Amino acid sequence: MASNRNRSWPGLILLVALSGLFISPFVWMLSTSLKHESRIFSRPGEPPQWIPTTEKMDAEGRRLVTYQGQTGADLGRADTGRHALLVDGQEIQAWPEEFEIQQQLGLHWQNYVSAFEMMDFMVNLRNTLFICFSAVLGTVLSCSLVAYSFARIPWKGRNAVFVLCLATMMLPYQVTLIPLFALYSKLGWVGSFKPLIAPYLFGTPFYIFLLRQFFMGIPQDLSAAARIDGCSEFGIFARIVMPLSKAALATTALFMFLFQWGDFLNPLIYLQDSRQYTLAIALQQFQSQNESAWGPLMAMSTAITVPIIALFFLTQRTFIQGIALTGLKG
Amino acid sequence: MTRAERRNLRNGLLFASPYLVGFTAFMLYPLAASIYFSFCEYNVIHAPIRIGLANFRVLFFDDARFWRALYNTCFYTAFSVPLGLGVSIGLAMLLHRKVRGLAVFRTVFFLPSIVPIVASSVLWLWVLNPDSGLLNGMLRQMLGIDGPGWLADTSWSKPSLILMSAWGVGGAMVIFLAGLADVPQVLYEVAEIDGAGPWGKFRNVTLPMLTPTILFNLVMGLITSFQYFTQAYVMTGGKGGPDDSTLFYCLYLYRNSFMYLRMGYASAMAWLLFAVILAATLVVLVSSKRWVYYHGE
Amino acid sequence: MLKDYAIAVIALLVCVALLAVLWPSAPESPEEREALAEGRVVITYWDRHSGHEHESRRELIDEFNRSQDKVYVRALSIGYNSLMEKLLTSIAGGVPPDICALDGTILAQLAAQGCFLPLDEFMGSDPYLSQDAFFPYIWDAVSQGGHVYGVPTTTDTYCLLWNKDAFRRAGLDPDRPPRSIEELESFAAQLTVQDESGIQQIGFLPWIPWDHSYKLGVIFGGTWYDPETDRMVCAEDPNILRSMQWQQSFAIDPDSDANPRHALDPQKFMSFQRNFGAYMSATNPFYTGKVAMIIEGEWQCTFIPKYAPDLNWGVAPFPAPEGVEPVAYSPTCIADCIPVGCRNEEAAFAFLRWFHRPRPDGRPSPSSDYNFAIHNIPCRPSEATQARFTDDPTFRVFVDVLMERPVATTPVTPVSQFMGDEIERYREKVVLRELTPEQALREVQDTVNAELRRTRAFLERTRP
């Protein structure tokens, strides 16, 4: 906003300060994904380490340690529990707390290798994208139609249906899961992508509500003028309201994409073969009771998050653009 | 009914038909089934057995944990919804300007809502750690006070989760940004001519123009925080400790439905929650006629 | 107007065509398609494990698929997090897996609720699957009402693990674990390190890494549940009370001047526990030295070399209180069961028969190989005592405990998860001194008995 430009300094400082708070989880995730397992959690009383380090090794692959100010190589643990250290050509026995393992800045890329080895990334990605795109397409089309009805056509019973639509969001999923599954099972849809996509082709309350709020803000004069020109209701929807709502439609598409990208419960319940699994389930499998190896887990989290960060970064203009009504009124 | 009314009804139903068809096909049966279950004893495997109002009677008179869970959830909602609205409007105002690197800032503030919850919960567990955590460290250094035990303390565990929720407002922020973008520039110019300062412009132009999006975020905030589940599940290990202080309604409902196989009881719980959310939403919707301003009307 | 509709219809058609093109092909793997073409029966196997434990299972399933041409098993790891949702929806929806591997406690609860087919005939007909082949406690864990509902695969037991380096630093003999409860208490006090910023190291806390109330009650010689009368009796059992009082003694009583030396401030240890890393990672508090003694299972023989190769640790049977016969505790087993509504019972039997019998060329059974791969204890004494399990001196401690001591397990009831939750919840109240051990045990007994009665009455009414 032009009106804000001259006062942007305090705001900018606040922005920078706050962004540190908001970016920290991502930075932490990224840094953890590049750490060796042994370096992920700090000792009690110490803050977490943000910069990944690895152990220094000598030419023969032995860890380098600092023992009484001198550098030595760790030859391994003896039966006594002490470590044999090679310091200055001399072999010394020392308890683990008497020496320090030397660290250097180093990225542990192995986490990414193990993460990709443990999942079928390309297959998971294809499944995820298929579900995301079909659900986004269906949601944008159907929700805009329904929202138009709720926002711009004054029909009898409209408010009741609108409240009903909102009300369906108010029941916790846990109690509708069983009958819903039974329904899909009767239809023979279990084990396919259909239960993950079909419901979204008919409109989702959250996005209907969102679009309704935006459609309400479009001046009625525009519709009235078009109606006088002989435009049908669908014509007004397609030629006036939709083009003016690109920002809201883009927001809808983005949110639906994000939801489908991250949802694991529905795919887990309805899919019956690991070749159908999505990225989110692959992540979930990692995190499940067994084998919660933090390094690869965070590597995979990063791999799953980065594409949507890129998506948001590249498209954020679109859905934050105004409908540029300046001059239409007043 | 006039001709125009008839035409509107026809068009209205036609446009709403995707939802009406979808509702009938995919929602009606599960909703009806869960109402029926709420009057039954049902363990998922056997056919449900009708027991009248017994589930509700037990909930109301015989289950202290139910009241505890309801209290925890109302407490969480009462604080996290207003806080979330305030933070997301504030962030949207900050980001709705022409500064260099705006795209980066918007992305940064949106990040917490897209980072997988496993990653963010681990980080928060550290931030909130009473001994070595970031928050208590800062309190000690800057204010010289010993911070509370946060998640380990029965009276601070809910505030901890509320604090955490204010940080995941990226979605609401984006919606507010879209709402802000729709405010016609001409209104600010008019306000400036009238001699309004920055606060006056915010109070008299921005805020009224944002009311449709505020309504949306308020209603969605109510619906989602009454059903608060995932974060609590992950952060407290799914049991609602310490000492039931983070036993949220849906957490207890979940344990009843899928762990204790009391699906009938869980359905009764779900419909009670439904009534609470519906009542809260209706209050907001009815009152919205007074405070929501639709520029298009 | 017509033009608008025409454009919309064309746009829709294009989208539909696009989706039809993108629609993923059938999910079968090449091997599975081949199997289907050969006319094999394809059955599904759901594994409650994921990660390396699932991979080991899958390798054996692949071997089965190659070994014959009648049945093809498709394995799926569903992990632990949403296991109940997935399993229950599939059974209720009439499309369950043909075989499902489950924890004994969940199996017991679901079997009592009527989820699984009885396997009496199938198992009775095979010497490797009949009652005599298994540890008696395992057979009891998978059977109820005179029927058996699962084919046990792996079992576990708990012992006391100690960190030798921590013992040495505390001035204790690193090779001498505590031999009595009193010694355990005094070692715990000596091994605890505190400074002004809080606890730095904990000697021993009875609820790390998770609640052990049930097994401690049993180790103290108590009985939680009486199968004869089908009711909880914990409030009437002096030994259960002792075990609960013992747990409480680890938390300081602010109103008392005579707190034992091993007692800690509840606020402080709860803060400290928040520092713990993930259980199955290098950051496990026992691996990082934050906890010096811990109650743990035999799977640590795989985990410790993997996640904490430098850890200097030992394992010993958990000491029994004075005057109480030492017992072993086992959280029963992981067993394969066949859900009601399974469509290919015979094929499922064929796979289970293969999995649990020694291979035709005389090598041990795949089941035993599986145990060896993931370091669990086989459910048959004949397999548990195979040299490959007893050669490892640490693993042997666990096997010996199971072989030599009477074994106590979690009871078989239709409310096992409810019972577990209630015991843990009330134990927490005892530690925080909101309730006395007597009050807490009374509450546990009353609530669980009420739930048991309600469930039994319901199950009675569902009987055809």
Coordinates of C-alpha atoms in Angstrom, one line a residue, chain A residues 37-38 40-45 63 74 77 79-83 95-97 101 118 126-127 130 133-134 137 141 173 177-178 181-182 185-186 190-194 197 201 231-232 234-236 238-239 264-265 267-277 284-294, chain C residues 1 3-5 8 12 15 19 21-25 27-30 32-33 44 46 48-53 58 74-83 85-86 88-95 165 168-169 199-200 210 272 275-283 288-290 303 306-307 310-312:
Chain A
E37 CA 22.2 -39.1 14.6
S38 CA 24.5 -38.7 17.6
I40 CA 20.8 -34.2 17.0
F41 CA 19.8 -33.8 20.6
S42 CA 21.9 -31.7 22.8
R43 CA 23.2 -32.6 26.3
P44 CA 21.0 -31.4 29.2
G45 CA 21.4 -27.7 29.8
R63 CA 37.9 -40.3 15.3
D74 CA 40.5 -42.9 19.2
R77 CA 37.0 -49.1 23.5
D79 CA 37.0 -54.4 27.6
T80 CA 37.6 -52.3 30.7
G81 CA 35.2 -49.7 29.3
R82 CA 38.1 -47.3 28.7
H83 CA 39.1 -46.0 25.3
W95 CA 37.5 -42.8 30.2
P96 CA 35.0 -41.2 27.8
E97 CA 34.5 -38.1 30.0
I101 CA 35.5 -35.7 20.4
M118 CA 13.4 -46.3 2.6
R126 CA 3.0 -39.5 -8.5
N127 CA 0.2 -40.7 -6.3
F130 CA -2.6 -37.2 -8.8
F133 CA -4.6 -32.2 -8.7
S134 CA -7.9 -34.0 -9.1
L137 CA -9.7 -29.2 -9.7
L141 CA -15.1 -26.0 -9.8
Y173 CA -14.3 -37.3 12.0
L177 CA -15.2 -42.8 9.8
I178 CA -16.7 -46.2 10.3
F181 CA -15.9 -46.5 5.2
A182 CA -18.8 -48.9 5.2
S185 CA -16.8 -50.4 0.9
K186 CA -20.3 -51.1 -0.4
V190 CA -11.8 -49.2 -0.9
G191 CA -8.3 -49.8 -2.2
S192 CA -8.6 -47.1 -4.8
F193 CA -8.1 -43.4 -4.9
K194 CA -11.9 -42.8 -5.4
I197 CA -11.1 -37.6 -4.6
L201 CA -15.9 -33.1 -6.6
C231 CA -26.8 -12.2 -19.3
S232 CA -27.9 -15.5 -17.7
F234 CA -24.4 -18.7 -15.2
G235 CA -23.0 -16.0 -17.5
I236 CA -22.7 -13.6 -14.5
A238 CA -18.6 -17.2 -15.4
R239 CA -17.9 -13.8 -16.8
F264 CA -2.2 -39.1 5.9
L265 CA -5.3 -40.5 7.7
P267 CA -5.0 -42.4 2.4
L268 CA -3.9 -44.7 5.2
I269 CA -7.5 -45.9 5.8
Y270 CA -8.6 -46.3 2.2
L271 CA -5.5 -47.4 0.4
Q272 CA -4.6 -51.1 0.6
D273 CA -1.3 -51.4 -1.2
S274 CA 2.0 -49.7 -0.5
R275 CA 2.3 -48.9 -4.2
Q276 CA -0.6 -46.5 -3.8
Y277 CA 0.8 -44.8 -0.8
Q284 CA 4.0 -41.3 8.8
Q285 CA 5.5 -44.8 8.4
F286 CA 8.9 -43.3 9.4
Q287 CA 7.6 -41.7 12.4
S288 CA 5.5 -44.7 13.5
Q289 CA 6.6 -46.4 16.7
N290 CA 9.5 -48.2 15.2
E291 CA 12.6 -46.7 13.7
S292 CA 12.0 -43.0 14.4
A293 CA 15.4 -42.1 13.2
W294 CA 15.5 -38.4 13.5
Chain C
M1 CA -26.3 -18.3 -22.7
K3 CA -22.6 -20.6 -25.6
D4 CA -21.7 -20.3 -21.9
Y5 CA -23.0 -23.7 -21.1
A8 CA -18.4 -25.1 -19.5
L12 CA -15.4 -30.2 -18.0
C15 CA -10.8 -32.1 -17.3
L19 CA -7.9 -37.2 -15.2
V21 CA -5.3 -40.2 -18.7
L22 CA -3.6 -39.5 -15.4
W23 CA -5.5 -42.1 -13.5
P24 CA -2.9 -44.4 -11.9
S25 CA -2.7 -47.9 -13.2
P27 CA -1.5 -51.0 -7.9
E28 CA -0.2 -54.5 -8.4
S29 CA 3.5 -55.0 -8.5
P30 CA 4.9 -57.0 -11.5
E32 CA 1.7 -59.8 -8.2
R33 CA 0.4 -59.4 -11.7
T44 CA -3.2 -59.5 2.2
W46 CA -1.0 -56.4 7.5
R48 CA 1.8 -53.7 12.7
H49 CA 5.6 -53.1 12.5
S50 CA 7.3 -50.7 10.2
G51 CA 10.9 -50.0 9.4
H52 CA 13.6 -52.7 9.6
E53 CA 11.2 -55.0 11.5
R58 CA 8.8 -58.9 4.0
R74 CA 0.9 -59.1 -0.4
A75 CA 2.4 -57.5 2.7
L76 CA 1.5 -54.0 3.9
S77 CA 3.0 -52.2 6.8
I78 CA 0.4 -50.1 8.6
G79 CA 2.6 -49.0 11.5
Y80 CA 1.3 -48.5 15.0
N81 CA 0.0 -44.9 14.8
S82 CA -3.3 -45.5 13.1
L83 CA -3.5 -49.3 13.4
E85 CA -8.6 -47.0 12.9
K86 CA -7.4 -49.0 9.9
L88 CA -11.5 -51.6 12.8
T89 CA -12.8 -49.7 9.8
S90 CA -11.8 -52.6 7.5
I91 CA -13.5 -55.2 9.7
A92 CA -16.6 -53.1 10.1
G93 CA -16.6 -52.4 6.3
G94 CA -16.3 -56.0 5.5
V95 CA -13.0 -55.9 3.7
D165 CA 30.1 -45.9 32.9
R168 CA 31.9 -46.2 37.7
R169 CA 31.5 -42.4 37.9
I199 CA 18.5 -32.8 37.4
Q200 CA 21.4 -33.8 35.2
W210 CA 7.0 -45.7 30.0
F272 CA 13.9 -33.5 33.0
N275 CA 14.5 -33.5 27.6
F276 CA 14.4 -37.1 26.5
G277 CA 14.9 -37.7 22.8
A278 CA 13.1 -40.3 20.7
Y279 CA 12.8 -43.7 22.1
M280 CA 14.2 -45.5 19.1
S281 CA 17.2 -43.3 18.3
A282 CA 20.6 -42.3 19.6
T283 CA 18.8 -39.8 21.8
T288 CA 22.7 -40.7 26.2
G289 CA 23.4 -41.5 29.9
K290 CA 20.6 -39.3 31.2
F303 CA 18.9 -51.2 19.3
K306 CA 22.7 -49.8 16.3
Y307 CA 22.0 -46.5 18.0
D310 CA 29.7 -46.8 22.4
L311 CA 27.3 -47.5 25.3
N312 CA 28.9 -49.7 28.0

